[in-house]
Amino acid sequence: MFMGLRKINGVDINEFQKRFNKNIYKVYGKIIDKYLKDKLLILKDNKLYLSPRGIEVSNMIMSDFILTV
């Protein structure tokens, strides 16, 4: 998850489901919602991206995803 967010093309929600056989929202839903609300993540075309502001604080965001697992 956190590696995909560091890429320009983001994390494809459908690819996450195929690769890990898990719904991304069941695993990371609270964190995704928090950062979407804070405008640090962007959801577009079924992909999650870091916003420009999210890139600035990406280490904090990534640590939240890592600590959730």
JSON list of N, CA and C in Angstrom, two decimals:
[
{"chain": "A", "resi": 1, "resn": "MET", "atom": "N", "xyz": [0.82, -1.19, 0.00]},
{"chain": "A", "resi": 1, "resn": "MET", "atom": "CA", "xyz": [0.00, 0.00, 0.00]},
{"chain": "A", "resi": 1, "resn": "MET", "atom": "C", "xyz": [0.87, 1.25, 0.00]},
{"chain": "A", "resi": 2, "resn": "PHE", "atom": "N", "xyz": [1.74, 1.34, 1.00]},
{"chain": "A", "resi": 2, "resn": "PHE", "atom": "CA", "xyz": [2.53, 2.56, 1.12]},
{"chain": "A", "resi": 2, "resn": "PHE", "atom": "C", "xyz": [3.51, 2.73, -0.03]},
{"chain": "A", "resi": 3, "resn": "MET", "atom": "N", "xyz": [3.98, 1.63, -0.62]},
{"chain": "A", "resi": 3, "resn": "MET", "atom": "CA", "xyz": [4.87, 1.74, -1.78]},
{"chain": "A", "resi": 3, "resn": "MET", "atom": "C", "xyz": [4.12, 2.28, -2.98]},
{"chain": "A", "resi": 4, "resn": "GLY", "atom": "N", "xyz": [2.88, 1.85, -3.16]},
{"chain": "A", "resi": 4, "resn": "GLY", "atom": "CA", "xyz": [2.08, 2.33, -4.28]},
{"chain": "A", "resi": 4, "resn": "GLY", "atom": "C", "xyz": [1.76, 3.81, -4.17]},
{"chain": "A", "resi": 5, "resn": "LEU", "atom": "N", "xyz": [1.56, 4.29, -2.96]},
{"chain": "A", "resi": 5, "resn": "LEU", "atom": "CA", "xyz": [1.25, 5.71, -2.78]},
{"chain": "A", "resi": 5, "resn": "LEU", "atom": "C", "xyz": [2.44, 6.59, -3.16]},
{"chain": "A", "resi": 6, "resn": "ARG", "atom": "N", "xyz": [3.62, 6.07, -3.04]},
{"chain": "A", "resi": 6, "resn": "ARG", "atom": "CA", "xyz": [4.81, 6.86, -3.38]},
{"chain": "A", "resi": 6, "resn": "ARG", "atom": "C", "xyz": [5.00, 6.98, -4.89]},
{"chain": "A", "resi": 7, "resn": "LYS", "atom": "N", "xyz": [4.31, 6.15, -5.66]},
{"chain": "A", "resi": 7, "resn": "LYS", "atom": "CA", "xyz": [4.40, 6.22, -7.12]},
{"chain": "A", "resi": 7, "resn": "LYS", "atom": "C", "xyz": [3.44, 7.27, -7.66]},
{"chain": "A", "resi": 8, "resn": "ILE", "atom": "N", "xyz": [3.78, 7.81, -8.80]},
{"chain": "A", "resi": 8, "resn": "ILE", "atom": "CA", "xyz": [2.94, 8.82, -9.44]},
{"chain": "A", "resi": 8, "resn": "ILE", "atom": "C", "xyz": [1.57, 8.26, -9.77]},
{"chain": "A", "resi": 9, "resn": "ASN", "atom": "N", "xyz": [1.50, 7.00, -10.23]},
{"chain": "A", "resi": 9, "resn": "ASN", "atom": "CA", "xyz": [0.22, 6.43, -10.63]},
{"chain": "A", "resi": 9, "resn": "ASN", "atom": "C", "xyz": [-0.61, 5.92, -9.45]},
{"chain": "A", "resi": 10, "resn": "GLY", "atom": "N", "xyz": [-0.12, 6.04, -8.22]},
{"chain": "A", "resi": 10, "resn": "GLY", "atom": "CA", "xyz": [-0.91, 5.73, -7.04]},
{"chain": "A", "resi": 10, "resn": "GLY", "atom": "C", "xyz": [-1.23, 4.26, -6.84]},
{"chain": "A", "resi": 11, "resn": "VAL", "atom": "N", "xyz": [-2.25, 4.00, -6.05]},
{"chain": "A", "resi": 11, "resn": "VAL", "atom": "CA", "xyz": [-2.69, 2.64, -5.74]},
{"chain": "A", "resi": 11, "resn": "VAL", "atom": "C", "xyz": [-4.03, 2.40, -6.41]},
{"chain": "A", "resi": 12, "resn": "ASP", "atom": "N", "xyz": [-4.07, 1.42, -7.30]},
{"chain": "A", "resi": 12, "resn": "ASP", "atom": "CA", "xyz": [-5.31, 1.05, -7.97]},
{"chain": "A", "resi": 12, "resn": "ASP", "atom": "C", "xyz": [-6.10, 0.15, -7.03]},
{"chain": "A", "resi": 13, "resn": "ILE", "atom": "N", "xyz": [-7.29, 0.56, -6.68]},
{"chain": "A", "resi": 13, "resn": "ILE", "atom": "CA", "xyz": [-8.11, -0.16, -5.71]},
{"chain": "A", "resi": 13, "resn": "ILE", "atom": "C", "xyz": [-8.45, -1.57, -6.20]},
{"chain": "A", "resi": 14, "resn": "ASN", "atom": "N", "xyz": [-8.75, -1.72, -7.48]},
{"chain": "A", "resi": 14, "resn": "ASN", "atom": "CA", "xyz": [-9.07, -3.04, -8.02]},
{"chain": "A", "resi": 14, "resn": "ASN", "atom": "C", "xyz": [-7.84, -3.95, -8.03]},
{"chain": "A", "resi": 15, "resn": "GLU", "atom": "N", "xyz": [-6.68, -3.39, -8.35]},
{"chain": "A", "resi": 15, "resn": "GLU", "atom": "CA", "xyz": [-5.45, -4.19, -8.34]},
{"chain": "A", "resi": 15, "resn": "GLU", "atom": "C", "xyz": [-5.10, -4.65, -6.93]},
{"chain": "A", "resi": 16, "resn": "PHE", "atom": "N", "xyz": [-5.35, -3.80, -5.95]},
{"chain": "A", "resi": 16, "resn": "PHE", "atom": "CA", "xyz": [-5.12, -4.18, -4.55]},
{"chain": "A", "resi": 16, "resn": "PHE", "atom": "C", "xyz": [-5.97, -5.41, -4.22]},
{"chain": "A", "resi": 17, "resn": "GLN", "atom": "N", "xyz": [-7.24, -5.38, -4.60]},
{"chain": "A", "resi": 17, "resn": "GLN", "atom": "CA", "xyz": [-8.16, -6.50, -4.36]},
{"chain": "A", "resi": 17, "resn": "GLN", "atom": "C", "xyz": [-7.65, -7.78, -5.02]},
{"chain": "A", "resi": 18, "resn": "LYS", "atom": "N", "xyz": [-7.23, -7.67, -6.28]},
{"chain": "A", "resi": 18, "resn": "LYS", "atom": "CA", "xyz": [-6.73, -8.84, -7.01]},
{"chain": "A", "resi": 18, "resn": "LYS", "atom": "C", "xyz": [-5.45, -9.39, -6.39]},
{"chain": "A", "resi": 19, "resn": "ARG", "atom": "N", "xyz": [-4.54, -8.49, -6.06]},
{"chain": "A", "resi": 19, "resn": "ARG", "atom": "CA", "xyz": [-3.23, -8.92, -5.57]},
{"chain": "A", "resi": 19, "resn": "ARG", "atom": "C", "xyz": [-3.28, -9.52, -4.17]},
{"chain": "A", "resi": 20, "resn": "PHE", "atom": "N", "xyz": [-4.05, -8.90, -3.28]},
{"chain": "A", "resi": 20, "resn": "PHE", "atom": "CA", "xyz": [-4.05, -9.33, -1.88]},
{"chain": "A", "resi": 20, "resn": "PHE", "atom": "C", "xyz": [-5.33, -10.05, -1.46]},
{"chain": "A", "resi": 21, "resn": "ASN", "atom": "N", "xyz": [-6.31, -10.13, -2.37]},
{"chain": "A", "resi": 21, "resn": "ASN", "atom": "CA", "xyz": [-7.58, -10.77, -2.09]},
{"chain": "A", "resi": 21, "resn": "ASN", "atom": "C", "xyz": [-8.25, -10.18, -0.85]},
{"chain": "A", "resi": 22, "resn": "LYS", "atom": "N", "xyz": [-8.11, -8.86, -0.71]},
{"chain": "A", "resi": 22, "resn": "LYS", "atom": "CA", "xyz": [-8.71, -8.13, 0.41]},
{"chain": "A", "resi": 22, "resn": "LYS", "atom": "C", "xyz": [-9.27, -6.82, -0.10]},
{"chain": "A", "resi": 23, "resn": "ASN", "atom": "N", "xyz": [-10.34, -6.39, 0.52]},
{"chain": "A", "resi": 23, "resn": "ASN", "atom": "CA", "xyz": [-10.91, -5.10, 0.20]},
{"chain": "A", "resi": 23, "resn": "ASN", "atom": "C", "xyz": [-10.09, -4.02, 0.90]},
{"chain": "A", "resi": 24, "resn": "ILE", "atom": "N", "xyz": [-9.59, -3.07, 0.13]},
{"chain": "A", "resi": 24, "resn": "ILE", "atom": "CA", "xyz": [-8.71, -2.04, 0.67]},
{"chain": "A", "resi": 24, "resn": "ILE", "atom": "C", "xyz": [-9.38, -1.25, 1.79]},
{"chain": "A", "resi": 25, "resn": "TYR", "atom": "N", "xyz": [-10.69, -1.05, 1.68]},
{"chain": "A", "resi": 25, "resn": "TYR", "atom": "CA", "xyz": [-11.41, -0.28, 2.69]},
{"chain": "A", "resi": 25, "resn": "TYR", "atom": "C", "xyz": [-11.59, -1.05, 3.99]},
{"chain": "A", "resi": 26, "resn": "LYS", "atom": "N", "xyz": [-11.65, -2.39, 3.91]},
{"chain": "A", "resi": 26, "resn": "LYS", "atom": "CA", "xyz": [-11.74, -3.18, 5.14]},
{"chain": "A", "resi": 26, "resn": "LYS", "atom": "C", "xyz": [-10.41, -3.17, 5.88]},
{"chain": "A", "resi": 27, "resn": "VAL", "atom": "N", "xyz": [-9.32, -3.06, 5.15]},
{"chain": "A", "resi": 27, "resn": "VAL", "atom": "CA", "xyz": [-8.00, -3.05, 5.77]},
{"chain": "A", "resi": 27, "resn": "VAL", "atom": "C", "xyz": [-7.61, -1.64, 6.23]},
{"chain": "A", "resi": 28, "resn": "TYR", "atom": "N", "xyz": [-7.81, -0.66, 5.36]},
{"chain": "A", "resi": 28, "resn": "TYR", "atom": "CA", "xyz": [-7.31, 0.70, 5.60]},
{"chain": "A", "resi": 28, "resn": "TYR", "atom": "C", "xyz": [-8.39, 1.77, 5.59]},
{"chain": "A", "resi": 29, "resn": "GLY", "atom": "N", "xyz": [-9.64, 1.40, 5.68]},
{"chain": "A", "resi": 29, "resn": "GLY", "atom": "CA", "xyz": [-10.74, 2.35, 5.52]},
{"chain": "A", "resi": 29, "resn": "GLY", "atom": "C", "xyz": [-10.67, 3.59, 6.39]},
{"chain": "A", "resi": 30, "resn": "LYS", "atom": "N", "xyz": [-10.38, 3.41, 7.67]},
{"chain": "A", "resi": 30, "resn": "LYS", "atom": "CA", "xyz": [-10.35, 4.57, 8.58]},
{"chain": "A", "resi": 30, "resn": "LYS", "atom": "C", "xyz": [-9.23, 5.54, 8.20]},
{"chain": "A", "resi": 31, "resn": "ILE", "atom": "N", "xyz": [-8.08, 4.99, 7.85]},
{"chain": "A", "resi": 31, "resn": "ILE", "atom": "CA", "xyz": [-6.95, 5.85, 7.47]},
{"chain": "A", "resi": 31, "resn": "ILE", "atom": "C", "xyz": [-7.23, 6.54, 6.15]},
{"chain": "A", "resi": 32, "resn": "ILE", "atom": "N", "xyz": [-7.75, 5.80, 5.19]},
{"chain": "A", "resi": 32, "resn": "ILE", "atom": "CA", "xyz": [-8.08, 6.40, 3.89]},
{"chain": "A", "resi": 32, "resn": "ILE", "atom": "C", "xyz": [-9.08, 7.53, 4.07]},
{"chain": "A", "resi": 33, "resn": "ASP", "atom": "N", "xyz": [-10.14, 7.28, 4.82]},
{"chain": "A", "resi": 33, "resn": "ASP", "atom": "CA", "xyz": [-11.15, 8.33, 5.05]},
{"chain": "A", "resi": 33, "resn": "ASP", "atom": "C", "xyz": [-10.55, 9.56, 5.73]},
{"chain": "A", "resi": 34, "resn": "LYS", "atom": "N", "xyz": [-9.71, 9.33, 6.72]},
{"chain": "A", "resi": 34, "resn": "LYS", "atom": "CA", "xyz": [-9.08, 10.44, 7.45]},
{"chain": "A", "resi": 34, "resn": "LYS", "atom": "C", "xyz": [-8.28, 11.32, 6.50]},
{"chain": "A", "resi": 35, "resn": "TYR", "atom": "N", "xyz": [-7.44, 10.70, 5.68]},
{"chain": "A", "resi": 35, "resn": "TYR", "atom": "CA", "xyz": [-6.57, 11.49, 4.81]},
{"chain": "A", "resi": 35, "resn": "TYR", "atom": "C", "xyz": [-7.28, 12.05, 3.59]},
{"chain": "A", "resi": 36, "resn": "LEU", "atom": "N", "xyz": [-8.36, 11.41, 3.16]},
{"chain": "A", "resi": 36, "resn": "LEU", "atom": "CA", "xyz": [-9.19, 12.03, 2.12]},
{"chain": "A", "resi": 36, "resn": "LEU", "atom": "C", "xyz": [-9.85, 13.29, 2.67]},
{"chain": "A", "resi": 37, "resn": "LYS", "atom": "N", "xyz": [-10.37, 13.19, 3.88]},
{"chain": "A", "resi": 37, "resn": "LYS", "atom": "CA", "xyz": [-11.02, 14.34, 4.52]},
{"chain": "A", "resi": 37, "resn": "LYS", "atom": "C", "xyz": [-10.04, 15.49, 4.72]},
{"chain": "A", "resi": 38, "resn": "ASP", "atom": "N", "xyz": [-8.81, 15.15, 5.10]},
{"chain": "A", "resi": 38, "resn": "ASP", "atom": "CA", "xyz": [-7.77, 16.15, 5.33]},
{"chain": "A", "resi": 38, "resn": "ASP", "atom": "C", "xyz": [-7.12, 16.64, 4.03]},
{"chain": "A", "resi": 39, "resn": "LYS", "atom": "N", "xyz": [-7.58, 16.09, 2.91]},
{"chain": "A", "resi": 39, "resn": "LYS", "atom": "CA", "xyz": [-7.06, 16.44, 1.57]},
{"chain": "A", "resi": 39, "resn": "LYS", "atom": "C", "xyz": [-5.57, 16.12, 1.41]},
{"chain": "A", "resi": 40, "resn": "LEU", "atom": "N", "xyz": [-5.14, 15.06, 2.07]},
{"chain": "A", "resi": 40, "resn": "LEU", "atom": "CA", "xyz": [-3.78, 14.58, 1.91]},
{"chain": "A", "resi": 40, "resn": "LEU", "atom": "C", "xyz": [-3.74, 13.42, 0.93]},
{"chain": "A", "resi": 41, "resn": "LEU", "atom": "N", "xyz": [-4.88, 12.78, 0.73]},
{"chain": "A", "resi": 41, "resn": "LEU", "atom": "CA", "xyz": [-5.06, 11.74, -0.29]},
{"chain": "A", "resi": 41, "resn": "LEU", "atom": "C", "xyz": [-6.11, 12.22, -1.28]},
{"chain": "A", "resi": 42, "resn": "ILE", "atom": "N", "xyz": [-5.97, 11.73, -2.51]},
{"chain": "A", "resi": 42, "resn": "ILE", "atom": "CA", "xyz": [-6.94, 12.02, -3.57]},
{"chain": "A", "resi": 42, "resn": "ILE", "atom": "C", "xyz": [-7.44, 10.69, -4.11]},
{"chain": "A", "resi": 43, "resn": "LEU", "atom": "N", "xyz": [-8.74, 10.56, -4.29]},
{"chain": "A", "resi": 43, "resn": "LEU", "atom": "CA", "xyz": [-9.34, 9.39, -4.92]},
{"chain": "A", "resi": 43, "resn": "LEU", "atom": "C", "xyz": [-9.87, 9.83, -6.27]},
{"chain": "A", "resi": 44, "resn": "LYS", "atom": "N", "xyz": [-9.30, 9.26, -7.34]},
{"chain": "A", "resi": 44, "resn": "LYS", "atom": "CA", "xyz": [-9.70, 9.62, -8.69]},
{"chain": "A", "resi": 44, "resn": "LYS", "atom": "C", "xyz": [-9.54, 8.39, -9.58]},
{"chain": "A", "resi": 45, "resn": "ASP", "atom": "N", "xyz": [-10.57, 8.12, -10.37]},
{"chain": "A", "resi": 45, "resn": "ASP", "atom": "CA", "xyz": [-10.54, 6.98, -11.31]},
{"chain": "A", "resi": 45, "resn": "ASP", "atom": "C", "xyz": [-10.17, 5.68, -10.60]},
{"chain": "A", "resi": 46, "resn": "ASN", "atom": "N", "xyz": [-10.73, 5.48, -9.40]},
{"chain": "A", "resi": 46, "resn": "ASN", "atom": "CA", "xyz": [-10.54, 4.26, -8.62]},
{"chain": "A", "resi": 46, "resn": "ASN", "atom": "C", "xyz": [-9.08, 4.05, -8.20]},
{"chain": "A", "resi": 47, "resn": "LYS", "atom": "N", "xyz": [-8.34, 5.16, -8.08]},
{"chain": "A", "resi": 47, "resn": "LYS", "atom": "CA", "xyz": [-6.95, 5.11, -7.62]},
{"chain": "A", "resi": 47, "resn": "LYS", "atom": "C", "xyz": [-6.77, 6.12, -6.49]},
{"chain": "A", "resi": 48, "resn": "LEU", "atom": "N", "xyz": [-5.92, 5.77, -5.55]},
{"chain": "A", "resi": 48, "resn": "LEU", "atom": "CA", "xyz": [-5.56, 6.66, -4.45]},
{"chain": "A", "resi": 48, "resn": "LEU", "atom": "C", "xyz": [-4.18, 7.25, -4.71]},
{"chain": "A", "resi": 49, "resn": "TYR", "atom": "N", "xyz": [-4.09, 8.56, -4.56]},
{"chain": "A", "resi": 49, "resn": "TYR", "atom": "CA", "xyz": [-2.84, 9.29, -4.76]},
{"chain": "A", "resi": 49, "resn": "TYR", "atom": "C", "xyz": [-2.57, 10.17, -3.56]},
{"chain": "A", "resi": 50, "resn": "LEU", "atom": "N", "xyz": [-1.31, 10.50, -3.34]},
{"chain": "A", "resi": 50, "resn": "LEU", "atom": "CA", "xyz": [-0.98, 11.55, -2.39]},
{"chain": "A", "resi": 50, "resn": "LEU", "atom": "C", "xyz": [-1.22, 12.89, -3.06]},
{"chain": "A", "resi": 51, "resn": "SER", "atom": "N", "xyz": [-1.82, 13.81, -2.35]},
{"chain": "A", "resi": 51, "resn": "SER", "atom": "CA", "xyz": [-1.98, 15.17, -2.86]},
{"chain": "A", "resi": 51, "resn": "SER", "atom": "C", "xyz": [-0.63, 15.88, -2.74]},
{"chain": "A", "resi": 52, "resn": "PRO", "atom": "N", "xyz": [-0.47, 17.04, -3.36]},
{"chain": "A", "resi": 52, "resn": "PRO", "atom": "CA", "xyz": [0.79, 17.77, -3.18]},
{"chain": "A", "resi": 52, "resn": "PRO", "atom": "C", "xyz": [1.11, 18.01, -1.69]},
{"chain": "A", "resi": 53, "resn": "ARG", "atom": "N", "xyz": [0.10, 18.34, -0.91]},
{"chain": "A", "resi": 53, "resn": "ARG", "atom": "CA", "xyz": [0.30, 18.52, 0.53]},
{"chain": "A", "resi": 53, "resn": "ARG", "atom": "C", "xyz": [0.62, 17.19, 1.20]},
{"chain": "A", "resi": 54, "resn": "GLY", "atom": "N", "xyz": [-0.01, 16.11, 0.72]},
{"chain": "A", "resi": 54, "resn": "GLY", "atom": "CA", "xyz": [0.24, 14.78, 1.26]},
{"chain": "A", "resi": 54, "resn": "GLY", "atom": "C", "xyz": [1.67, 14.33, 1.02]},
{"chain": "A", "resi": 55, "resn": "ILE", "atom": "N", "xyz": [2.23, 14.72, -0.11]},
{"chain": "A", "resi": 55, "resn": "ILE", "atom": "CA", "xyz": [3.62, 14.38, -0.41]},
{"chain": "A", "resi": 55, "resn": "ILE", "atom": "C", "xyz": [4.55, 14.99, 0.63]},
{"chain": "A", "resi": 56, "resn": "GLU", "atom": "N", "xyz": [4.23, 16.20, 1.05]},
{"chain": "A", "resi": 56, "resn": "GLU", "atom": "CA", "xyz": [5.07, 16.89, 2.05]},
{"chain": "A", "resi": 56, "resn": "GLU", "atom": "C", "xyz": [5.10, 16.15, 3.39]},
{"chain": "A", "resi": 57, "resn": "VAL", "atom": "N", "xyz": [4.02, 15.46, 3.72]},
{"chain": "A", "resi": 57, "resn": "VAL", "atom": "CA", "xyz": [3.95, 14.74, 5.01]},
{"chain": "A", "resi": 57, "resn": "VAL", "atom": "C", "xyz": [3.81, 13.24, 4.78]},
{"chain": "A", "resi": 58, "resn": "SER", "atom": "N", "xyz": [4.37, 12.76, 3.68]},
{"chain": "A", "resi": 58, "resn": "SER", "atom": "CA", "xyz": [4.18, 11.36, 3.29]},
{"chain": "A", "resi": 58, "resn": "SER", "atom": "C", "xyz": [4.73, 10.37, 4.32]},
{"chain": "A", "resi": 59, "resn": "ASN", "atom": "N", "xyz": [5.81, 10.71, 5.00]},
{"chain": "A", "resi": 59, "resn": "ASN", "atom": "CA", "xyz": [6.34, 9.77, 6.00]},
{"chain": "A", "resi": 59, "resn": "ASN", "atom": "C", "xyz": [5.33, 9.51, 7.11]},
{"chain": "A", "resi": 60, "resn": "MET", "atom": "N", "xyz": [4.63, 10.54, 7.54]},
{"chain": "A", "resi": 60, "resn": "MET", "atom": "CA", "xyz": [3.60, 10.39, 8.57]},
{"chain": "A", "resi": 60, "resn": "MET", "atom": "C", "xyz": [2.46, 9.50, 8.06]},
{"chain": "A", "resi": 61, "resn": "ILE", "atom": "N", "xyz": [2.04, 9.75, 6.83]},
{"chain": "A", "resi": 61, "resn": "ILE", "atom": "CA", "xyz": [0.95, 8.98, 6.23]},
{"chain": "A", "resi": 61, "resn": "ILE", "atom": "C", "xyz": [1.35, 7.52, 6.10]},
{"chain": "A", "resi": 62, "resn": "MET", "atom": "N", "xyz": [2.55, 7.27, 5.58]},
{"chain": "A", "resi": 62, "resn": "MET", "atom": "CA", "xyz": [3.03, 5.90, 5.40]},
{"chain": "A", "resi": 62, "resn": "MET", "atom": "C", "xyz": [3.11, 5.16, 6.73]},
{"chain": "A", "resi": 63, "resn": "SER", "atom": "N", "xyz": [3.56, 5.84, 7.76]},
{"chain": "A", "resi": 63, "resn": "SER", "atom": "CA", "xyz": [3.66, 5.17, 9.06]},
{"chain": "A", "resi": 63, "resn": "SER", "atom": "C", "xyz": [2.28, 4.76, 9.57]},
{"chain": "A", "resi": 64, "resn": "ASP", "atom": "N", "xyz": [1.26, 5.55, 9.32]},
{"chain": "A", "resi": 64, "resn": "ASP", "atom": "CA", "xyz": [-0.10, 5.16, 9.71]},
{"chain": "A", "resi": 64, "resn": "ASP", "atom": "C", "xyz": [-0.54, 3.89, 8.99]},
{"chain": "A", "resi": 65, "resn": "PHE", "atom": "N", "xyz": [-0.24, 3.79, 7.70]},
{"chain": "A", "resi": 65, "resn": "PHE", "atom": "CA", "xyz": [-0.60, 2.59, 6.95]},
{"chain": "A", "resi": 65, "resn": "PHE", "atom": "C", "xyz": [0.18, 1.37, 7.46]},
{"chain": "A", "resi": 66, "resn": "ILE", "atom": "N", "xyz": [1.44, 1.55, 7.74]},
{"chain": "A", "resi": 66, "resn": "ILE", "atom": "CA", "xyz": [2.27, 0.44, 8.22]},
{"chain": "A", "resi": 66, "resn": "ILE", "atom": "C", "xyz": [1.79, -0.04, 9.60]},
{"chain": "A", "resi": 67, "resn": "LEU", "atom": "N", "xyz": [1.48, 0.89, 10.48]},
{"chain": "A", "resi": 67, "resn": "LEU", "atom": "CA", "xyz": [1.07, 0.52, 11.84]},
{"chain": "A", "resi": 67, "resn": "LEU", "atom": "C", "xyz": [-0.31, -0.13, 11.89]},
{"chain": "A", "resi": 68, "resn": "THR", "atom": "N", "xyz": [-1.10, 0.02, 10.83]},
{"chain": "A", "resi": 68, "resn": "THR", "atom": "CA", "xyz": [-2.43, -0.58, 10.79]},
{"chain": "A", "resi": 68, "resn": "THR", "atom": "C", "xyz": [-2.37, -2.08, 10.55]},
{"chain": "A", "resi": 69, "resn": "VAL", "atom": "N", "xyz": [-1.37, -2.53, 9.85]},
{"chain": "A", "resi": 69, "resn": "VAL", "atom": "CA", "xyz": [-1.29, -3.95, 9.46]},
{"chain": "A", "resi": 69, "resn": "VAL", "atom": "C", "xyz": [-0.93, -4.83, 10.60]}
]
